[in-house]
C-alpha positions as MATLAB code, in Angstrom:
seq = 'MKKPLILITNDDGYTAPGITLLAEIAQEFGDVVVIAPDGPQSGQSSALTVTVPLRVILKDSRPGYKLYKTNGKPADCIKVGLNKILGQKPDLILSGINHGSNASLNVIYSGTMGAALEGAIVGIPAIGFSITTHSWEADFTEGIPYIKKIIEEVVENSLPEGVCLNVNLPENDISGIKVCRQSRGIWHKEFIENIDPRGQEYFWLTGKYLNTEPESTDTDIWALDNGYVSIVPTRCDLTDYAYLEELNKNYENEG';
ca = [
     109.410   54.264   76.100;
     107.990   52.592   79.165;
     105.482   54.781   80.971;
     106.229   55.924   84.530;
     104.409   53.955   87.231;
     102.504   56.159   89.682;
     101.170   54.932   93.045;
      98.319   56.974   94.534;
      96.623   56.979   97.937;
      94.759   59.366  100.237;
      93.233   59.596  103.705;
      89.640   60.417  102.685;
      88.889   56.986  101.260;
      88.996   55.483   97.778;
      85.636   56.983   96.730;
      86.558   60.586   97.565;
      86.272   63.090   94.689;
      89.809   64.336   95.322;
      91.530   61.012   94.707;
      89.310   60.287   91.710;
      90.445   63.524   90.079;
      94.094   63.012   91.027;
      94.056   59.553   89.429;
      92.561   61.010   86.233;
      95.263   63.683   86.087;
      98.042   61.204   86.853;
      97.055   58.992   83.919;
      98.326   61.757   81.634;
     101.802   61.076   83.029;
     101.935   57.308   83.374;
     100.302   54.062   84.456;
      98.385   54.464   87.693;
      97.773   52.146   90.638;
      95.480   53.481   93.364;
      95.600   51.783   96.772;
      93.446   53.714   99.226;
      91.599   53.217  102.503;
      88.065   51.856  102.429;
      86.891   54.809  104.544;
      88.078   58.102  106.063;
      91.472   57.988  107.797;
      92.113   61.677  108.476;
      94.527   62.542  111.263;
      96.357   59.210  111.061;
      99.738   60.732  110.188;
     102.179   57.838  109.603;
     100.224   55.353  111.726;
     100.336   51.688  110.739;
      97.860   48.845  111.176;
      99.426   46.362  113.602;
      96.533   44.665  115.420;
      94.592   43.205  112.473;
      95.622   41.824  109.065;
      95.442   44.046  106.023;
      92.872   43.147  103.375;
      93.488   44.509   99.868;
      90.638   44.182   97.371;
      90.839   44.973   93.655;
      87.899   47.211   92.689;
      88.766   48.196   89.118;
      91.281   47.122   86.494;
      91.797   48.331   82.948;
      94.811   49.145   80.778;
      97.020   51.656   82.568;
      94.862   51.796   85.695;
      94.129   49.682   88.778;
      92.155   50.584   91.907;
      92.411   48.738   95.215;
      90.729   49.413   98.533;
      92.095   48.312  101.890;
      91.167   48.400  105.556;
      94.545   50.025  106.245;
      95.721   53.573  106.801;
      97.439   55.793  104.223;
     100.959   54.739  105.209;
      99.819   51.093  105.088;
      98.665   51.679  101.509;
     102.135   52.771  100.459;
     103.897   49.981  102.348;
     101.690   47.166  101.082;
     101.810   48.618   97.577;
     105.593   48.705   97.517;
     106.038   45.312   99.144;
     103.211   43.178   97.783;
     101.010   44.747   95.106;
     103.066   46.603   92.506;
     105.819   44.117   91.790;
     108.202   46.968   90.966;
     109.319   50.295   92.375;
     107.031   53.154   91.302;
     108.482   56.273   89.746;
     106.213   58.607   91.707;
     103.906   58.546   94.726;
     100.929   60.909   94.934;
      98.652   61.413   97.919;
      95.348   63.306   97.960;
      93.778   65.452   96.787;
      92.835   65.888  100.446;
      89.607   67.670  101.286;
      90.998   70.168  103.810;
      94.250   72.080  104.206;
      97.421   70.374  105.373;
      99.419   73.580  105.682;
     101.426   74.610  108.739;
     101.508   72.129  111.637;
      98.674   70.119  110.088;
     101.443   68.275  108.257;
     102.256   66.555  111.572;
      98.811   64.961  111.851;
      97.950   64.492  108.191;
      97.403   61.008  106.799;
      97.809   62.535  103.341;
     101.298   63.697  104.191;
     102.058   60.562  106.202;
     101.732   58.649  102.931;
     103.890   61.142  101.023;
     106.574   60.968  103.705;
     106.503   57.183  103.456;
     107.607   57.623   99.870;
     110.367   60.025  100.888;
     111.658   57.515  103.448;
     112.313   54.929  100.737;
     113.676   57.399   98.195;
     110.680   57.664   95.872;
     109.606   61.169   94.750;
     106.295   61.936   96.445;
     103.761   64.765   96.527;
     100.877   65.337   98.916;
      98.061   67.478   97.478;
      95.350   69.202   99.537;
      92.672   71.820   98.919;
      91.611   74.306  101.569;
      87.924   73.343  101.656;
      86.579   70.240  103.418;
      83.539   70.122  101.143;
      82.927   66.922   99.172;
      81.695   69.251   96.414;
      85.022   71.099   96.237;
      85.663   72.877   92.945;
      89.089   71.743   91.736;
      88.819   73.449   88.346;
      91.276   76.312   88.907;
      93.781   74.051   90.634;
      94.060   71.430   87.894;
      96.681   73.269   85.752;
      98.840   73.786   88.860;
      98.555   70.150   89.887;
      99.631   69.117   86.390;
     102.535   71.570   86.395;
     103.845   70.332   89.753;
     103.547   66.659   88.772;
     105.288   67.341   85.462;
     108.139   69.138   87.210;
     108.719   66.236   89.604;
     108.433   63.607   86.852;
     111.053   65.464   84.805;
     113.438   66.536   87.577;
     112.676   64.232   90.539;
     113.275   65.414   94.142;
     116.243   65.335   96.518;
     116.703   62.152   98.523;
     114.373   62.073  101.534;
     112.251   65.038  100.424;
     108.593   65.145   99.456;
     106.354   68.107   98.603;
     103.444   69.374  100.677;
     101.176   71.161   98.179;
      98.082   73.081   99.271;
      95.650   74.764   96.897;
      93.056   77.497   97.413;
      89.693   76.507   95.992;
      89.180   79.598   93.810;
      90.884   82.794   92.607;
      94.349   81.257   92.401;
      97.096   83.830   91.794;
     100.014   81.478   91.117;
     102.494   79.298   93.000;
     104.624   80.176   96.028;
     107.443   77.951   97.235;
     107.562   78.624  100.954;
     108.215   77.323  104.428;
     105.849   75.773  106.921;
     104.123   78.403  109.029;
     104.324   78.318  112.806;
     100.995   78.116  114.576;
      98.949   76.372  117.249;
      95.515   74.862  117.714;
      93.536   76.237  120.648;
      90.137   75.470  122.183;
      90.665   72.010  120.766;
      87.744   70.148  122.350;
      84.029   70.694  122.795;
      82.718   69.247  126.047;
      79.156   67.981  126.270;
      76.833   65.384  127.830;
      75.435   62.503  125.805;
      71.789   61.264  126.065;
      72.880   58.739  128.721;
      74.237   61.537  130.896;
      77.888   60.711  130.222;
      80.466   63.424  129.635;
      82.305   63.384  126.298;
      84.828   65.490  124.395;
      84.741   66.166  120.638;
      87.901   67.232  118.823;
      87.458   70.610  117.142;
      89.655   73.646  117.668;
      90.665   76.799  115.852;
      93.981   77.315  114.114;
      95.994   80.351  115.200;
      98.801   81.612  112.972;
     101.483   82.800  115.413;
     103.415   84.752  112.765;
     100.740   86.559  110.739;
     103.170   89.195  109.441;
     105.506   86.652  107.814;
     105.122   86.576  104.032;
     107.283   83.505  103.315;
     104.955   80.883  104.822;
     102.388   78.465  103.430;
      99.581   80.108  105.429;
     100.379   83.529  103.966;
     100.499   82.023  100.473;
      97.082   80.384  100.831;
      95.533   83.474  102.454;
      96.698   85.483   99.452;
      95.437   83.109   96.795;
      98.603   81.160   96.002;
      99.236   77.454   95.715;
     101.795   76.705   98.442;
     104.644   74.238   97.988;
     106.682   73.272  101.045;
     109.594   70.824  100.639;
     109.219   68.441  103.572;
     111.327   65.666  105.084;
     111.103   63.150  107.938;
     114.340   64.176  109.650;
     113.123   66.075  112.735;
     116.618   66.818  114.063;
     117.103   70.434  115.156;
     120.478   71.036  113.557;
     120.661   74.633  114.780;
     120.578   73.403  118.384;
     122.572   70.212  117.871;
     126.030   71.760  118.283;
     124.979   73.798  121.306;
     123.450   70.757  122.975;
     126.581   68.722  122.303;
     128.593   71.287  124.291;
     126.443   70.598  127.340;
     127.422   66.915  127.271;
     130.942   66.998  125.819;
     132.485   65.806  129.120;
     130.008   63.005  129.687;
     132.154   60.311  128.058;
];
């Protein structure tokens, strides 16, 4: 049987330990093509490169595995891979393993999840993986069996049209898997203000995450705080269906 084709990217750059491990794991399930940014692209969400041409450079090639770097963003990696590099539709898209959590509203800003959502848009099963620590020396050991289990499940059973998975892993002491919803929360005190050596004011993005529903036990934040791998089914459709009918009533006589 022909092996599945798996396209992998991330937002930490093609040399990041997380993507190196994810590519090694993915090779147990199929042929792997990695197309990843040439440097960090965190916080890029689904942004695209539109002011300069994309350069895609082959860095490694061997049976069942290719690695490309590009000056693009994570979503660019998926688009250029699907349109120009692969030559066929992949069976699965993986993004990560991101160094840093993408739970709760971080999914909105995440380049890792921007790439996974790009797969969902075009109907390809996609998973974004993240670990809660930002450390480049992150210990993925306990998470590996869970990553394999989740990939295997999607390879065997696919995903609904337009849906991808947002998977976040604790670094250590993992208790199991929780399928859950995205937690509600906010970022506050988001910028540090200071003066540079030339006497000019500047602002540095920082901030602290505040979980606005700490008592809820069905969220990704609760799962991670209690040692579980969180899985949140995620889609691009941002329509508020609960409010749609009510809003329609307000405009039903407007022609």
